[in-house]
Amino acid sequence: MKKILKYVLLILFFSLIILFFNQPLVEASEPASTVSINGETLDNEYKYLVDGVKAKNGTLGSDGCTVQFDSNTGVLTLNGYSGGGIQTGQGQDLTIKLIGDNKITENNNSQAWGISKENDGALTITSDSEANLTINVRSEESMVAGIKSDYLDNYSSDSIIIGGKANIIVKGNAKRSRADGIYANTRIIDNASFSATLSGYYNNKMLQCGIEITKPLLINTTGNIDLDASYDYAFNWPCNGYGIYSTSTMTLHNVGAMTIKYPTKNGGDAWNAAWTIPENFAVNEGNVNGIKTKEIHSGSGIVHTLTLESAVNMFGKTTGQYF
């Protein structure tokens, strides 16, 4: 009997050890219970934004109701929304679901964020059918980002996910420091598209990036990626413009077409870190309308290099890659 009890205790002991080491190292995030939009806090009581103000009742898509929040699932639905930015708290997962055309505008004296989230929590932007979100951000003094995670680089492994059929358009303008389309670990998947146009308006050194990341970037979408960091200042100060500025890994699996524009006169490039382009992609680079441009296209068939004998392509080159 003692021998059997001994074996039972040993089995229980090792079972507890296995259970302990199979626990997640970080406590799982919970769905966002509150969210701030247009300066209003939505929760389980105030679930709607009607004419820009939080309300207890509403019908999404009619009578001025453009936002609905489900505090149980952490889903914020935008339907024809036009107003200020969105913020969510630390350790909470927020899903933004888009319907129709939506717009965020943020103009601040210091930092301006269109969508801002703290670290330790995922932000997903998605849509069931084709839908748009245009984000306009402008800073009178410091930095801007269309979508940003924690600026201390502590953000989680799944910070920003753009998926479904969402189309995100960012227009960022900063006086000094930096202007980013996205500042976060990013995944662009499914059929989603993303575009960013960045610029500045003061004679100071700027960093303009379509996507700036310190954690991995993954692009695996049939949609298009357009990043324009090409704005050159009229002054003789350097402007460092990058389509993608990365201190981590970048992975491209699929994209309908990716177009990156970067400064002609000053520092910058399409991207600053190593990135392996799949063999079935055509890559062309050169000057298009006086702007340095790199384009990456997916397609069917084999990629061929074409040489023109008495003409140049749209990149100002006699050779190019085509399907």
CSV table of C-alpha atoms in Angstrom, one decimal:
chain,number,residue,atom,x,y,z
A,1,MET,CA,0.0,0.0,0.0
A,2,LYS,CA,2.8,2.4,0.9
A,3,LYS,CA,4.6,1.6,-2.4
A,4,ILE,CA,1.4,2.4,-4.4
A,5,LEU,CA,1.0,5.6,-2.4
A,6,LYS,CA,4.6,6.5,-3.2
A,7,TYR,CA,4.0,6.0,-6.9
A,8,VAL,CA,0.8,8.1,-6.8
A,9,LEU,CA,2.6,10.9,-5.1
A,10,LEU,CA,5.5,10.8,-7.6
A,11,ILE,CA,3.0,10.9,-10.5
A,12,LEU,CA,1.2,13.9,-8.9
A,13,PHE,CA,4.6,15.7,-8.3
A,14,PHE,CA,5.7,15.3,-11.9
A,15,SER,CA,2.3,16.3,-13.1
A,16,LEU,CA,2.5,19.6,-11.2
A,17,ILE,CA,6.0,20.2,-12.6
A,18,ILE,CA,4.7,19.7,-16.2
A,19,LEU,CA,1.7,21.9,-15.5
A,20,PHE,CA,3.9,24.7,-14.1
A,21,PHE,CA,6.3,24.8,-17.1
A,22,ASN,CA,3.4,24.8,-19.6
A,23,GLN,CA,1.9,27.9,-18.1
A,24,PRO,CA,2.3,31.1,-20.3
A,25,LEU,CA,5.2,33.3,-19.4
A,26,VAL,CA,3.1,36.4,-19.7
A,27,GLU,CA,-0.5,36.7,-18.4
A,28,ALA,CA,-2.9,36.7,-21.4
A,29,SER,CA,-4.4,40.0,-22.3
A,30,GLU,CA,-8.1,40.6,-21.8
A,31,PRO,CA,-10.6,42.2,-24.1
A,32,ALA,CA,-10.7,45.9,-23.7
A,33,SER,CA,-13.4,46.9,-21.2
A,34,THR,CA,-13.1,50.6,-22.0
A,35,VAL,CA,-11.9,52.6,-24.9
A,36,SER,CA,-11.5,56.3,-25.6
A,37,ILE,CA,-12.6,57.8,-28.9
A,38,ASN,CA,-13.0,61.5,-29.8
A,39,GLY,CA,-12.2,62.2,-26.1
A,40,GLU,CA,-15.2,60.2,-24.9
A,41,THR,CA,-14.9,57.0,-22.8
A,42,LEU,CA,-17.1,54.1,-23.9
A,43,ASP,CA,-17.7,51.1,-21.6
A,44,ASN,CA,-20.4,48.6,-20.7
A,45,GLU,CA,-22.9,51.5,-19.9
A,46,TYR,CA,-22.0,54.0,-22.6
A,47,LYS,CA,-21.7,51.8,-25.7
A,48,TYR,CA,-22.4,54.3,-28.5
A,49,LEU,CA,-21.1,57.5,-29.9
A,50,VAL,CA,-23.9,59.7,-31.2
A,51,ASP,CA,-23.0,63.0,-32.9
A,52,GLY,CA,-19.5,62.7,-31.4
A,53,VAL,CA,-20.8,62.2,-27.8
A,54,LYS,CA,-21.0,59.0,-25.8
A,55,ALA,CA,-24.6,57.7,-25.3
A,56,LYS,CA,-26.3,54.7,-23.6
A,57,ASN,CA,-28.5,54.0,-26.6
A,58,GLY,CA,-28.0,54.2,-30.4
A,59,THR,CA,-28.5,52.5,-33.7
A,60,LEU,CA,-25.2,52.1,-35.5
A,61,GLY,CA,-25.3,53.7,-38.9
A,62,SER,CA,-28.3,55.9,-38.4
A,63,ASP,CA,-29.4,59.0,-36.4
A,64,GLY,CA,-25.8,60.2,-36.0
A,65,CYS,CA,-24.6,57.0,-34.4
A,66,THR,CA,-21.2,56.2,-35.9
A,67,VAL,CA,-19.5,54.1,-33.2
A,68,GLN,CA,-20.6,51.0,-31.1
A,69,PHE,CA,-18.5,49.3,-28.4
A,70,ASP,CA,-18.9,45.8,-27.0
A,71,SER,CA,-17.1,45.7,-23.7
A,72,ASN,CA,-17.5,42.0,-23.4
A,73,THR,CA,-15.5,41.2,-26.6
A,74,GLY,CA,-13.4,44.4,-26.9
A,75,VAL,CA,-14.8,45.2,-30.3
A,76,LEU,CA,-15.1,48.8,-31.4
A,77,THR,CA,-17.2,49.2,-34.6
A,78,LEU,CA,-16.8,52.3,-36.8
A,79,ASN,CA,-19.5,53.1,-39.4
A,80,GLY,CA,-19.0,56.4,-41.1
A,81,TYR,CA,-17.1,57.8,-38.1
A,82,SER,CA,-15.3,61.2,-38.4
A,83,GLY,CA,-13.6,62.7,-35.3
A,84,GLY,CA,-10.7,62.5,-32.9
A,85,GLY,CA,-8.3,59.7,-32.1
A,86,ILE,CA,-8.7,56.3,-30.4
A,87,GLN,CA,-6.8,55.2,-27.3
A,88,THR,CA,-6.8,51.9,-25.4
A,89,GLY,CA,-5.2,50.8,-22.1
A,90,GLN,CA,-2.4,48.6,-21.1
A,91,GLY,CA,-2.8,44.8,-21.1
A,92,GLN,CA,-6.1,44.9,-23.2
A,93,ASP,CA,-6.8,43.6,-26.6
A,94,LEU,CA,-8.9,45.9,-28.9
A,95,THR,CA,-10.5,45.0,-32.2
A,96,ILE,CA,-11.5,47.9,-34.5
A,97,LYS,CA,-14.1,46.8,-37.1
A,98,LEU,CA,-14.6,49.1,-40.0
A,99,ILE,CA,-17.8,49.6,-42.0
A,100,GLY,CA,-17.8,52.1,-44.9
A,101,ASP,CA,-15.6,55.2,-44.9
A,102,ASN,CA,-14.2,56.5,-41.6
A,103,LYS,CA,-11.8,59.3,-40.7
A,104,ILE,CA,-9.6,60.2,-37.7
A,105,THR,CA,-8.1,63.7,-37.4
A,106,GLU,CA,-5.6,64.7,-34.7
A,107,ASN,CA,-3.8,68.1,-34.5
A,108,ASN,CA,-1.7,68.7,-31.4
A,109,ASN,CA,1.0,71.1,-30.3
A,110,SER,CA,3.2,68.2,-29.2
A,111,GLN,CA,2.6,64.5,-30.0
A,112,ALA,CA,-0.2,63.5,-32.3
A,113,TRP,CA,-1.5,59.9,-32.5
A,114,GLY,CA,-4.4,58.7,-34.6
A,115,ILE,CA,-4.7,55.3,-32.8
A,116,SER,CA,-2.7,54.8,-29.7
A,117,LYS,CA,-2.3,51.7,-27.5
A,118,GLU,CA,-0.2,50.9,-24.5
A,119,ASN,CA,2.0,47.9,-24.3
A,120,ASP,CA,1.0,44.3,-23.6
A,121,GLY,CA,-2.1,44.0,-25.7
A,122,ALA,CA,-3.0,43.5,-29.4
A,123,LEU,CA,-4.8,45.9,-31.6
A,124,THR,CA,-6.6,44.4,-34.6
A,125,ILE,CA,-8.1,46.5,-37.4
A,126,THR,CA,-10.3,44.6,-39.7
A,127,SER,CA,-13.4,44.5,-41.9
A,128,ASP,CA,-15.7,41.9,-43.4
A,129,SER,CA,-16.1,43.9,-46.6
A,130,GLU,CA,-14.1,46.7,-48.2
A,131,ALA,CA,-13.9,49.6,-45.8
A,132,ASN,CA,-11.6,52.6,-45.3
A,133,LEU,CA,-10.0,54.4,-42.4
A,134,THR,CA,-8.2,57.7,-43.2
A,135,ILE,CA,-6.0,59.0,-40.4
A,136,ASN,CA,-4.7,62.6,-40.6
A,137,VAL,CA,-2.2,63.5,-37.9
A,138,ARG,CA,-0.3,66.8,-37.5
A,139,SER,CA,2.1,68.0,-34.8
A,140,GLU,CA,3.0,71.7,-34.2
A,141,GLU,CA,6.1,70.8,-32.3
A,142,SER,CA,7.1,67.2,-32.0
A,143,MET,CA,6.2,63.8,-33.5
A,144,VAL,CA,3.2,62.1,-35.2
A,145,ALA,CA,2.1,58.5,-35.9
A,146,GLY,CA,-1.0,57.2,-37.6
A,147,ILE,CA,-1.0,54.1,-35.4
A,148,LYS,CA,1.5,53.7,-32.5
A,149,SER,CA,2.2,51.3,-29.7
A,150,ASP,CA,4.3,52.0,-26.6
A,151,TYR,CA,7.0,54.5,-27.6
A,152,LEU,CA,9.4,52.9,-25.0
A,153,ASP,CA,9.7,49.8,-27.3
A,154,ASN,CA,8.1,47.5,-24.8
A,155,TYR,CA,5.1,46.5,-27.0
A,156,SER,CA,4.0,42.9,-27.2
A,157,SER,CA,4.7,40.4,-29.9
A,158,ASP,CA,1.3,41.0,-31.6
A,159,SER,CA,0.9,44.7,-31.4
A,160,ILE,CA,-0.8,45.8,-34.6
A,161,ILE,CA,-2.7,43.5,-36.9
A,162,ILE,CA,-4.3,44.9,-40.0
A,163,GLY,CA,-6.4,42.3,-41.7
A,164,GLY,CA,-9.7,41.4,-43.4
A,165,LYS,CA,-10.5,43.9,-46.2
A,166,ALA,CA,-9.5,47.0,-44.3
A,167,ASN,CA,-7.8,49.8,-46.2
A,168,ILE,CA,-5.8,52.2,-43.9
A,169,ILE,CA,-4.6,55.5,-45.2
A,170,VAL,CA,-2.3,57.7,-43.1
A,171,LYS,CA,-1.2,61.2,-43.7
A,172,GLY,CA,1.3,62.5,-41.2
A,173,ASN,CA,2.9,65.9,-40.9
A,174,ALA,CA,5.3,67.0,-38.2
A,175,LYS,CA,7.3,70.1,-37.5
A,176,ARG,CA,10.4,68.3,-36.2
A,177,SER,CA,11.6,64.9,-34.8
A,178,ARG,CA,9.7,62.1,-36.7
A,179,ALA,CA,6.6,61.2,-38.7
A,180,ASP,CA,5.5,57.6,-38.9
A,181,GLY,CA,2.7,55.8,-40.6
A,182,ILE,CA,2.9,53.0,-38.0
A,183,TYR,CA,5.2,52.8,-35.0
A,184,ALA,CA,4.7,49.2,-33.7
A,185,ASN,CA,5.3,45.6,-34.3
A,186,THR,CA,3.0,45.0,-37.3
A,187,ARG,CA,1.3,42.3,-39.3
A,188,ILE,CA,-0.6,43.1,-42.5
A,189,ILE,CA,-2.5,40.1,-43.6
A,190,ASP,CA,-5.5,38.7,-45.5
A,191,ASN,CA,-6.7,41.3,-48.1
A,192,ALA,CA,-5.8,44.4,-46.2
A,193,SER,CA,-4.1,47.5,-47.7
A,194,PHE,CA,-2.0,50.2,-46.1
A,195,SER,CA,-0.7,53.5,-47.3
A,196,ALA,CA,1.2,56.3,-45.6
A,197,THR,CA,2.4,59.7,-46.8
A,198,LEU,CA,4.8,61.5,-44.4
A,199,SER,CA,6.2,65.1,-44.5
A,200,GLY,CA,7.5,67.9,-42.3
A,201,TYR,CA,7.6,71.7,-42.4
A,202,TYR,CA,10.6,73.0,-40.5
A,203,ASN,CA,14.3,73.2,-41.2
A,204,ASN,CA,15.3,70.5,-38.8
A,205,LYS,CA,16.5,66.9,-39.1
A,206,MET,CA,13.5,64.6,-39.5
A,207,LEU,CA,12.9,60.9,-39.6
A,208,GLN,CA,10.0,60.0,-41.9
A,209,CYS,CA,9.0,56.3,-42.0
A,210,GLY,CA,6.0,54.5,-43.5
A,211,ILE,CA,6.5,51.8,-40.9
A,212,GLU,CA,9.0,52.0,-38.0
A,213,ILE,CA,9.6,48.9,-36.0
A,214,THR,CA,11.8,47.4,-33.4
A,215,LYS,CA,10.1,44.1,-33.4
A,216,PRO,CA,9.3,41.8,-36.4
A,217,LEU,CA,7.3,43.0,-39.5
A,218,LEU,CA,5.2,40.5,-41.5
A,219,ILE,CA,3.4,41.3,-44.7
A,220,ASN,CA,1.2,38.6,-46.2
A,221,THR,CA,-1.7,40.2,-48.0
A,222,THR,CA,-3.2,40.3,-51.4
A,223,GLY,CA,-3.7,44.1,-50.9
A,224,ASN,CA,-1.4,46.9,-51.7
A,225,ILE,CA,1.3,48.7,-49.6
A,226,ASP,CA,2.1,52.3,-50.6
A,227,LEU,CA,4.7,54.2,-48.4
A,228,ASP,CA,5.8,57.7,-49.4
A,229,ALA,CA,8.6,59.2,-47.2
A,230,SER,CA,10.0,61.2,-50.1
A,231,TYR,CA,9.3,64.7,-49.0
A,232,ASP,CA,12.4,66.8,-49.3
A,233,TYR,CA,12.7,70.1,-47.4
A,234,ALA,CA,13.4,73.4,-49.2
A,235,PHE,CA,16.2,73.9,-46.6
A,236,ASN,CA,19.6,72.3,-46.6
A,237,TRP,CA,18.9,70.2,-43.5
A,238,PRO,CA,19.0,66.4,-43.9
A,239,CYS,CA,15.7,64.5,-44.0
A,240,ASN,CA,16.0,60.8,-43.4
A,241,GLY,CA,13.1,59.1,-45.2
A,242,TYR,CA,12.6,55.4,-45.2
A,243,GLY,CA,9.7,53.3,-46.4
A,244,ILE,CA,10.4,50.8,-43.6
A,245,TYR,CA,12.8,51.6,-40.8
A,246,SER,CA,13.6,48.4,-38.9
A,247,THR,CA,15.9,47.2,-36.1
A,248,SER,CA,14.4,43.7,-36.3
A,249,THR,CA,13.4,41.1,-38.9
A,250,MET,CA,11.2,41.8,-41.9
A,251,THR,CA,9.3,39.0,-43.8
A,252,LEU,CA,7.4,39.4,-47.0
A,253,HIS,CA,5.2,36.4,-48.1
A,254,ASN,CA,2.8,38.0,-50.4
A,255,VAL,CA,1.6,41.5,-51.5
A,256,GLY,CA,-0.4,42.7,-54.5
A,257,ALA,CA,2.0,45.5,-55.1
A,258,MET,CA,4.3,47.5,-52.8
A,259,THR,CA,5.4,51.0,-53.8
A,260,ILE,CA,8.0,52.9,-51.7
A,261,LYS,CA,9.1,56.5,-52.4
A,262,TYR,CA,12.1,58.0,-50.5
A,263,PRO,CA,14.1,61.3,-50.6
A,264,THR,CA,16.2,62.1,-53.6
A,265,LYS,CA,18.6,64.6,-52.1
A,266,ASN,CA,19.1,63.6,-48.5
A,267,GLY,CA,19.5,60.4,-46.4
A,268,GLY,CA,17.1,57.5,-46.6
A,269,ASP,CA,16.1,54.5,-48.6
A,270,ALA,CA,13.3,52.1,-49.3
A,271,TRP,CA,14.3,50.2,-46.2
A,272,ASN,CA,17.3,50.1,-44.0
A,273,ALA,CA,17.5,46.4,-42.9
A,274,ALA,CA,18.0,43.1,-44.8
A,275,TRP,CA,14.8,41.7,-46.3
A,276,THR,CA,14.6,38.7,-48.5
A,277,ILE,CA,12.3,39.2,-51.5
A,278,PRO,CA,10.6,36.0,-52.7
A,279,GLU,CA,11.8,34.8,-56.1
A,280,ASN,CA,8.3,35.2,-57.7
A,281,PHE,CA,8.3,38.9,-57.2
A,282,ALA,CA,9.4,41.5,-59.8
A,283,VAL,CA,11.5,44.4,-58.3
A,284,ASN,CA,12.2,47.7,-60.1
A,285,GLU,CA,13.9,50.8,-58.7
A,286,GLY,CA,14.8,54.2,-60.1
A,287,ASN,CA,13.5,57.7,-60.5
A,288,VAL,CA,9.8,58.2,-61.2
A,289,ASN,CA,8.8,61.8,-61.8
A,290,GLY,CA,12.0,62.9,-60.1
A,291,ILE,CA,11.4,60.8,-57.0
A,292,LYS,CA,13.4,57.7,-56.0
A,293,THR,CA,11.0,54.8,-56.1
A,294,LYS,CA,11.1,51.1,-55.5
A,295,GLU,CA,8.2,48.8,-56.6
A,296,ILE,CA,7.7,45.2,-55.7
A,297,HIS,CA,5.0,43.2,-57.6
A,298,SER,CA,3.6,39.8,-57.3
A,299,GLY,CA,2.3,38.0,-60.3
A,300,SER,CA,1.8,34.8,-62.1
A,301,GLY,CA,4.4,33.0,-64.2
A,302,ILE,CA,8.1,33.6,-64.3
A,303,VAL,CA,9.9,36.9,-63.7
A,304,HIS,CA,11.8,38.0,-66.8
A,305,THR,CA,14.4,40.8,-67.2
A,306,LEU,CA,13.6,42.9,-70.2
A,307,THR,CA,16.2,45.2,-71.8
A,308,LEU,CA,15.1,48.1,-74.0
A,309,GLU,CA,17.4,49.1,-76.8
A,310,SER,CA,16.2,52.6,-77.5
A,311,ALA,CA,14.0,53.6,-74.6
A,312,VAL,CA,13.7,53.7,-70.8
A,313,ASN,CA,11.0,52.4,-68.5
A,314,MET,CA,9.0,54.4,-66.0
A,315,PHE,CA,12.0,54.1,-63.6
A,316,GLY,CA,14.4,55.7,-66.1
A,317,LYS,CA,16.2,52.4,-66.7
A,318,THR,CA,16.8,50.4,-69.8
A,319,THR,CA,16.3,47.2,-67.9
A,320,GLY,CA,13.4,46.0,-65.7
A,321,GLN,CA,11.7,43.0,-64.3
A,322,TYR,CA,8.3,41.9,-65.6
A,323,PHE,CA,6.0,38.9,-65.7
